[in-house]
mmCIF file of C-alpha atoms in Angstrom:
data_model
loop_
_atom_site.group_PDB
_atom_site.id
_atom_site.type_symbol
_atom_site.label_atom_id
_atom_site.label_comp_id
_atom_site.label_asym_id
_atom_site.label_seq_id
_atom_site.Cartn_x
_atom_site.Cartn_y
_atom_site.Cartn_z
ATOM 1 C CA UNK M 11 88.746 156.099 87.780
ATOM 2 C CA UNK M 12 86.986 152.749 88.182
ATOM 3 C CA UNK M 13 85.408 150.005 86.128
ATOM 4 C CA UNK M 14 82.212 147.971 86.217
ATOM 5 C CA UNK M 15 83.832 145.041 88.021
ATOM 6 C CA UNK M 16 84.858 147.297 90.908
ATOM 7 C CA UNK M 17 81.243 148.397 91.285
ATOM 8 C CA UNK M 18 80.094 144.764 91.091
ATOM 9 C CA UNK M 19 82.666 143.457 93.566
ATOM 10 C CA UNK M 20 81.711 146.022 96.217
ATOM 11 C CA UNK M 21 77.996 146.291 95.403
ATOM 12 C CA UNK M 22 78.275 150.028 94.644
ATOM 13 C CA UNK M 23 75.424 151.780 92.854
ATOM 14 C CA UNK M 24 76.299 154.127 89.935
ATOM 15 C CA UNK M 25 75.010 157.205 91.775
ATOM 16 C CA UNK M 26 77.897 156.940 94.247
ATOM 17 C CA UNK M 27 80.359 157.845 91.505
ATOM 18 C CA UNK M 28 79.579 161.529 91.009
ATOM 19 C CA UNK M 29 82.086 163.965 89.558
ATOM 20 C CA UNK M 30 82.914 165.300 93.005
ATOM 21 C CA UNK M 31 82.825 161.925 94.814
ATOM 22 C CA UNK M 32 85.663 161.483 97.323
ATOM 23 C CA UNK M 33 87.487 158.433 98.608
ATOM 24 C CA UNK M 34 85.391 158.648 101.753
ATOM 25 C CA UNK M 35 82.192 158.696 99.711
ATOM 26 C CA UNK M 36 83.013 155.599 97.672
ATOM 27 C CA UNK M 37 84.895 153.442 100.173
ATOM 28 C CA UNK M 38 82.685 154.684 102.990
ATOM 29 C CA UNK M 39 79.658 153.299 101.180
ATOM 30 C CA UNK M 40 81.272 149.864 101.109
ATOM 31 C CA UNK M 41 82.246 150.157 104.771
ATOM 32 C CA UNK M 42 78.700 151.021 105.776
ATOM 33 C CA UNK M 43 77.372 148.065 103.778
ATOM 34 C CA UNK M 44 79.854 145.663 105.306
ATOM 35 C CA UNK M 45 80.395 146.918 108.855
ATOM 36 C CA UNK M 46 77.451 149.135 109.790
ATOM 37 C CA UNK M 47 78.223 151.179 112.910
ATOM 38 C CA UNK M 48 81.881 150.150 112.738
ATOM 39 C CA UNK M 49 82.264 151.822 109.340
ATOM 40 C CA UNK M 50 83.953 155.066 110.593
ATOM 41 C CA UNK M 51 86.693 153.188 112.467
ATOM 42 C CA UNK M 52 87.223 150.810 109.555
ATOM 43 C CA UNK M 53 87.532 153.749 107.197
ATOM 44 C CA UNK M 54 90.241 155.277 109.391
ATOM 45 C CA UNK M 55 92.245 152.055 109.135
ATOM 46 C CA UNK M 56 91.917 151.992 105.347
ATOM 47 C CA UNK M 57 93.048 155.628 105.141
ATOM 48 C CA UNK M 58 96.168 155.024 107.228
ATOM 49 C CA UNK M 59 98.989 156.909 105.434
ATOM 50 C CA UNK M 60 101.212 153.838 105.692
ATOM 51 C CA UNK M 61 98.752 151.911 103.564
ATOM 52 C CA UNK M 62 98.834 154.649 100.963
ATOM 53 C CA UNK M 63 102.589 154.448 100.299
ATOM 54 C CA UNK M 64 103.191 150.684 100.643
ATOM 55 C CA UNK M 65 102.037 147.739 98.577
ATOM 56 C CA UNK M 66 99.557 145.593 100.477
ATOM 57 C CA UNK M 67 97.355 142.649 99.676
ATOM 58 C CA UNK M 68 94.393 141.201 101.455
ATOM 59 C CA UNK M 69 91.887 138.409 100.879
ATOM 60 C CA UNK M 70 88.533 138.707 102.611
ATOM 61 C CA UNK M 71 84.881 137.741 102.371
ATOM 62 C CA UNK M 72 82.123 140.311 102.102
ATOM 63 C CA UNK M 73 78.755 139.811 103.855
ATOM 64 C CA UNK M 74 77.263 138.949 100.470
ATOM 65 C CA UNK M 75 79.470 135.852 100.402
ATOM 66 C CA UNK M 76 81.749 137.200 97.700
ATOM 67 C CA UNK M 77 85.458 136.545 98.314
ATOM 68 C CA UNK M 78 87.861 139.196 97.045
ATOM 69 C CA UNK M 79 91.613 139.430 96.568
ATOM 70 C CA UNK M 80 92.452 143.134 96.889
ATOM 71 C CA UNK M 81 95.864 144.643 96.048
ATOM 72 C CA UNK M 82 96.880 148.283 96.570
ATOM 73 C CA UNK M 83 99.908 149.628 94.694
ATOM 74 C CA UNK M 84 101.176 153.200 95.272
ATOM 75 C CA UNK M 85 101.851 155.469 92.295
ATOM 76 C CA UNK M 86 105.197 157.361 92.296
ATOM 77 C CA UNK M 87 103.483 160.653 91.476
ATOM 78 C CA UNK M 88 101.056 160.167 94.371
ATOM 79 C CA UNK M 89 97.926 158.170 94.994
ATOM 80 C CA UNK M 90 97.515 154.432 94.501
ATOM 81 C CA UNK M 91 95.843 151.835 92.315
ATOM 82 C CA UNK M 92 93.567 149.237 93.864
ATOM 83 C CA UNK M 93 92.686 146.047 92.008
ATOM 84 C CA UNK M 94 90.078 143.562 93.170
ATOM 85 C CA UNK M 95 89.698 140.008 91.926
ATOM 86 C CA UNK M 96 86.653 137.872 92.618
ATOM 87 C CA UNK M 97 88.080 134.614 94.025
ATOM 88 C CA UNK M 98 84.767 133.195 95.245
ATOM 89 C CA UNK M 99 84.990 130.248 92.852
ATOM 90 C CA UNK M 100 88.525 129.425 93.895
ATOM 91 C CA UNK M 101 87.721 129.706 97.600
ATOM 92 C CA UNK M 102 84.638 127.524 97.196
ATOM 93 C CA UNK M 103 86.652 124.912 95.310
ATOM 94 C CA UNK M 104 89.389 124.959 97.949
ATOM 95 C CA UNK M 105 86.818 124.639 100.733
ATOM 96 C CA UNK M 106 85.092 121.704 99.018
ATOM 97 C CA UNK M 107 88.447 120.056 98.416
ATOM 98 C CA UNK M 108 89.433 120.549 102.054
ATOM 99 C CA UNK M 109 86.138 119.002 103.177
ATOM 100 C CA UNK M 110 86.621 116.014 100.913
ATOM 101 C CA UNK M 111 90.196 115.597 102.125
ATOM 102 C CA UNK M 112 88.974 115.727 105.717
ATOM 103 C CA UNK M 113 86.330 113.096 104.965
ATOM 104 C CA UNK M 114 88.918 110.916 103.241
ATOM 105 C CA UNK M 115 91.259 111.327 106.210
ATOM 106 C CA UNK M 116 88.519 110.218 108.623
ATOM 107 C CA UNK M 117 87.728 107.215 106.423
ATOM 108 C CA UNK M 118 91.385 106.198 106.130
ATOM 109 C CA UNK M 119 91.959 106.612 109.865
ATOM 110 C CA UNK M 120 88.966 104.505 110.860
ATOM 111 C CA UNK M 121 89.100 101.731 108.243
ATOM 112 C CA UNK M 122 90.149 98.302 109.490
ATOM 113 C CA UNK M 123 92.456 97.659 106.523
ATOM 114 C CA UNK M 124 95.852 99.149 105.909
ATOM 115 C CA UNK M 125 96.272 100.978 102.616
ATOM 116 C CA UNK M 126 99.001 102.715 100.662
ATOM 117 C CA UNK M 127 99.160 104.286 97.221
ATOM 118 C CA UNK M 128 102.198 104.482 94.939
ATOM 119 C CA UNK M 129 102.596 107.004 92.133
ATOM 120 C CA UNK M 130 103.760 106.092 88.637
ATOM 121 C CA UNK M 131 107.405 106.325 89.777
ATOM 122 C CA UNK M 132 106.924 103.889 92.653
ATOM 123 C CA UNK M 133 106.927 106.524 95.403
ATOM 124 C CA UNK M 134 104.538 106.695 98.328
ATOM 125 C CA UNK M 135 101.677 109.077 97.548
ATOM 126 C CA UNK M 136 99.402 108.200 100.468
ATOM 127 C CA UNK M 137 98.995 105.729 103.341
ATOM 128 C CA UNK M 138 97.117 105.370 106.609
ATOM 129 C CA UNK M 139 98.307 104.524 110.111
ATOM 130 C CA UNK M 140 96.691 101.097 109.918
ATOM 131 C CA UNK M 141 99.233 100.181 107.224
ATOM 132 C CA UNK M 142 102.032 100.534 109.771
ATOM 133 C CA UNK M 143 100.019 98.887 112.564
ATOM 134 C CA UNK M 144 99.366 95.735 110.532
ATOM 135 C CA UNK M 145 102.705 95.396 108.778
ATOM 136 C CA UNK M 146 104.877 96.325 111.767
ATOM 137 C CA UNK M 147 106.801 98.696 109.493
ATOM 138 C CA UNK M 148 108.527 101.627 111.207
ATOM 139 C CA UNK M 149 106.734 104.873 110.145
ATOM 140 C CA UNK M 150 110.134 106.567 109.984
ATOM 141 C CA UNK M 151 111.094 104.305 107.095
ATOM 142 C CA UNK M 152 108.189 105.222 104.800
ATOM 143 C CA UNK M 153 107.350 108.858 104.149
ATOM 144 C CA UNK M 154 105.358 110.558 101.410
ATOM 145 C CA UNK M 155 107.706 110.565 98.434
ATOM 146 C CA UNK M 156 109.864 107.669 99.672
ATOM 147 C CA UNK M 157 110.655 105.174 96.861
ATOM 148 C CA UNK M 158 108.999 101.826 97.549
ATOM 149 C CA UNK M 159 112.280 100.036 96.743
ATOM 150 C CA UNK M 160 113.906 101.585 99.819
ATOM 151 C CA UNK M 161 111.122 100.232 102.019
ATOM 152 C CA UNK M 162 111.167 96.811 100.334
ATOM 153 C CA UNK M 163 114.932 96.470 100.852
ATOM 154 C CA UNK M 164 114.580 97.505 104.492
ATOM 155 C CA UNK M 165 111.748 95.002 104.961
ATOM 156 C CA UNK M 166 113.757 92.214 103.298
ATOM 157 C CA UNK M 167 116.662 92.826 105.689
ATOM 158 C CA UNK M 168 114.206 92.647 108.604
ATOM 159 C CA UNK M 169 112.977 89.232 107.456
ATOM 160 C CA UNK M 170 109.599 90.320 106.106
ATOM 161 C CA UNK M 171 109.951 88.015 103.096
ATOM 162 C CA UNK M 172 111.489 84.965 104.709
ATOM 163 C CA UNK M 173 115.002 83.815 105.492
ATOM 164 C CA UNK M 174 116.340 83.588 101.918
ATOM 165 C CA UNK M 175 118.548 86.033 100.050
ATOM 166 C CA UNK M 176 117.302 89.514 101.016
ATOM 167 C CA UNK M 177 118.258 91.286 97.793
ATOM 168 C CA UNK M 178 116.753 88.579 95.598
ATOM 169 C CA UNK M 179 113.530 88.708 97.615
ATOM 170 C CA UNK M 180 113.520 92.513 97.385
ATOM 171 C CA UNK M 181 113.935 92.475 93.598
ATOM 172 C CA UNK M 182 111.096 89.978 93.204
ATOM 173 C CA UNK M 183 108.767 91.990 95.437
ATOM 174 C CA UNK M 184 109.683 95.258 93.678
ATOM 175 C CA UNK M 185 108.935 93.763 90.252
ATOM 176 C CA UNK M 186 105.580 92.601 91.598
ATOM 177 C CA UNK M 187 104.719 96.041 92.984
ATOM 178 C CA UNK M 188 105.716 97.880 89.800
ATOM 179 C CA UNK M 189 103.933 95.546 87.380
ATOM 180 C CA UNK M 190 100.573 96.476 85.895
ATOM 181 C CA UNK M 191 99.082 93.177 87.059
ATOM 182 C CA UNK M 192 96.582 92.614 89.848
ATOM 183 C CA UNK M 193 98.250 90.777 92.739
ATOM 184 C CA UNK M 194 96.583 88.921 95.605
ATOM 185 C CA UNK M 195 98.499 86.897 98.169
ATOM 186 C CA UNK M 196 99.026 86.210 101.869
ATOM 187 C CA UNK M 197 102.145 87.235 103.735
ATOM 188 C CA UNK M 198 103.412 86.815 107.285
ATOM 189 C CA UNK M 199 105.525 89.727 108.573
ATOM 190 C CA UNK M 200 107.762 89.221 111.609
ATOM 191 C CA UNK M 201 105.067 90.533 113.984
ATOM 192 C CA UNK M 202 103.221 87.201 113.686
ATOM 193 C CA UNK M 203 100.201 88.447 111.803
ATOM 194 C CA UNK M 204 98.859 86.908 108.614
ATOM 195 C CA UNK M 205 97.966 89.575 106.055
ATOM 196 C CA UNK M 206 95.906 89.260 102.904
ATOM 197 C CA UNK M 207 97.456 91.686 100.409
ATOM 198 C CA UNK M 208 95.708 93.024 97.307
ATOM 199 C CA UNK M 209 97.511 95.283 94.827
ATOM 200 C CA UNK M 210 95.499 96.935 92.065
ATOM 201 C CA UNK M 211 97.160 98.968 89.273
ATOM 202 C CA UNK M 212 95.860 102.482 88.649
ATOM 203 C CA UNK M 213 95.069 103.921 85.260
ATOM 204 C CA UNK M 214 97.933 106.198 84.260
ATOM 205 C CA UNK M 215 100.467 104.428 86.488
ATOM 206 C CA UNK M 216 100.908 103.658 90.139
ATOM 207 C CA UNK M 217 98.907 101.307 92.310
ATOM 208 C CA UNK M 218 96.783 101.016 95.432
ATOM 209 C CA UNK M 219 97.481 98.219 97.894
ATOM 210 C CA UNK M 220 95.328 97.088 100.817
ATOM 211 C CA UNK M 221 96.315 94.866 103.738
ATOM 212 C CA UNK M 222 93.671 92.854 105.591
ATOM 213 C CA UNK M 223 94.451 91.104 108.871
ATOM 214 C CA UNK M 224 93.291 87.490 108.447
ATOM 215 C CA UNK M 225 95.195 86.109 111.430
ATOM 216 C CA UNK M 226 92.098 85.245 113.484
ATOM 217 C CA UNK M 227 90.170 84.025 110.454
ATOM 218 C CA UNK M 228 92.975 81.633 109.499
ATOM 219 C CA UNK M 229 93.308 80.486 113.091
ATOM 220 C CA UNK M 230 89.575 79.775 113.247
ATOM 221 C CA UNK M 231 89.751 77.902 109.935
ATOM 222 C CA UNK M 232 92.681 75.830 111.241
ATOM 223 C CA UNK M 233 90.776 75.021 114.439
ATOM 224 C CA UNK M 234 87.683 74.067 112.452
ATOM 225 C CA UNK M 235 89.783 71.904 110.143
ATOM 226 C CA UNK M 236 91.434 70.194 113.127
ATOM 227 C CA UNK M 237 88.069 69.628 114.834
ATOM 228 C CA UNK M 238 86.662 68.160 111.624
ATOM 229 C CA UNK M 239 89.635 65.822 111.245
ATOM 230 C CA UNK M 240 89.314 64.733 114.877
ATOM 231 C CA UNK M 241 85.579 64.111 114.451
ATOM 232 C CA UNK M 242 86.183 62.084 111.313
ATOM 233 C CA UNK M 243 88.878 60.061 113.093
ATOM 234 C CA UNK M 244 86.516 59.455 116.022
ATOM 235 C CA UNK M 245 83.780 58.361 113.641
ATOM 236 C CA UNK M 246 86.152 55.931 111.938
ATOM 237 C CA UNK M 247 87.252 54.547 115.338
ATOM 238 C CA UNK M 248 83.637 54.090 116.363
ATOM 239 C CA UNK M 249 82.839 52.255 113.146
ATOM 240 C CA UNK M 250 85.904 50.039 113.575
ATOM 241 C CA UNK M 251 84.936 49.310 117.190
ATOM 242 C CA UNK M 252 81.373 48.400 116.261
ATOM 243 C CA UNK M 253 82.629 46.128 113.481
ATOM 244 C CA UNK M 254 85.014 44.308 115.824
ATOM 245 C CA UNK M 255 82.441 43.925 118.594
ATOM 246 C CA UNK M 256 79.856 42.753 116.102
ATOM 247 C CA UNK M 257 82.245 40.105 114.801
ATOM 248 C CA UNK M 258 83.264 38.975 118.287
ATOM 249 C CA UNK M 259 79.655 38.715 119.407
ATOM 250 C CA UNK M 260 78.370 37.132 116.221
ATOM 251 C CA UNK M 261 80.968 34.294 116.205
ATOM 252 C CA UNK M 262 79.959 32.666 119.533
ATOM 253 C CA UNK M 263 76.316 33.372 118.883
ATOM 254 C CA UNK M 264 76.500 31.315 115.718
ATOM 255 C CA UNK M 265 77.695 28.371 117.813
ATOM 256 C CA UNK M 266 74.911 28.859 120.354
ATOM 257 C CA UNK M 267 72.285 29.012 117.624
ATOM 258 C CA UNK M 268 73.737 25.857 116.081
ATOM 259 C CA UNK M 269 73.506 23.952 119.392
ATOM 260 C CA UNK M 270 69.970 25.219 119.899
ATOM 261 C CA UNK M 271 68.887 23.900 116.533
ATOM 262 C CA UNK M 272 70.589 20.552 117.298
ATOM 263 C CA UNK M 273 68.793 20.205 120.658
ATOM 264 C CA UNK M 274 65.516 21.123 119.023
ATOM 265 C CA UNK M 275 65.996 18.349 116.428
ATOM 266 C CA UNK M 276 66.832 15.822 119.164
ATOM 267 C CA UNK M 277 63.721 16.726 121.161
ATOM 268 C CA UNK M 278 61.474 16.438 118.104
ATOM 269 C CA UNK M 279 62.962 13.065 117.208
#
């Protein structure tokens, strides 16, 4: 016996199913459609007695692009029942998901920022290698599923949050990470970097946090600030020098001009 879905799954025309049709007639038609000249050998494999008395399951794709999940179950009185399920939609979804995950993995690997995601229970759901590179955190400390509090306490003991009380610093940082508020700040881990940290809450719980290395930017800003201060100081010194010289020159010149006017008056008189 058979049903319409079996015919559809294996692209079998109704005329194959005659009253005297054999296993070889029906399955052989599928084999010839799928494997051409290899059909006889394939049919021998399918008719292996061991396959007739044992339960087996196989997923495969037909040349038409249809993916099937086929299960064969022996019947105690003899024979077997074969069921086929069209899993093309599931396979396509899984393939698309795998492609998107691969694309996301490439993006995370090559982005300049570190990133990690926490679930609604404060456990690591995702991170990239750059997160460890920038923070200096040991990858063995943070795994997928590790509670963030464990990592925060470890970091506090390593001096990530300064030289104060480690547990107090850990509690403050944990409260910050678990809040539903947006957080933006700079931090300096022991590796000497300066990191700009942004934590954004996620709808439904959890958060995504990015770390941007601003060490060179801050250094450049400090150098520019220092150069500006030095230039302003030089400008003030120049102005002071010009004022002093002007005064020193103007004072004797006033006397000279006075004598000149006096001599001129004497000559005229």
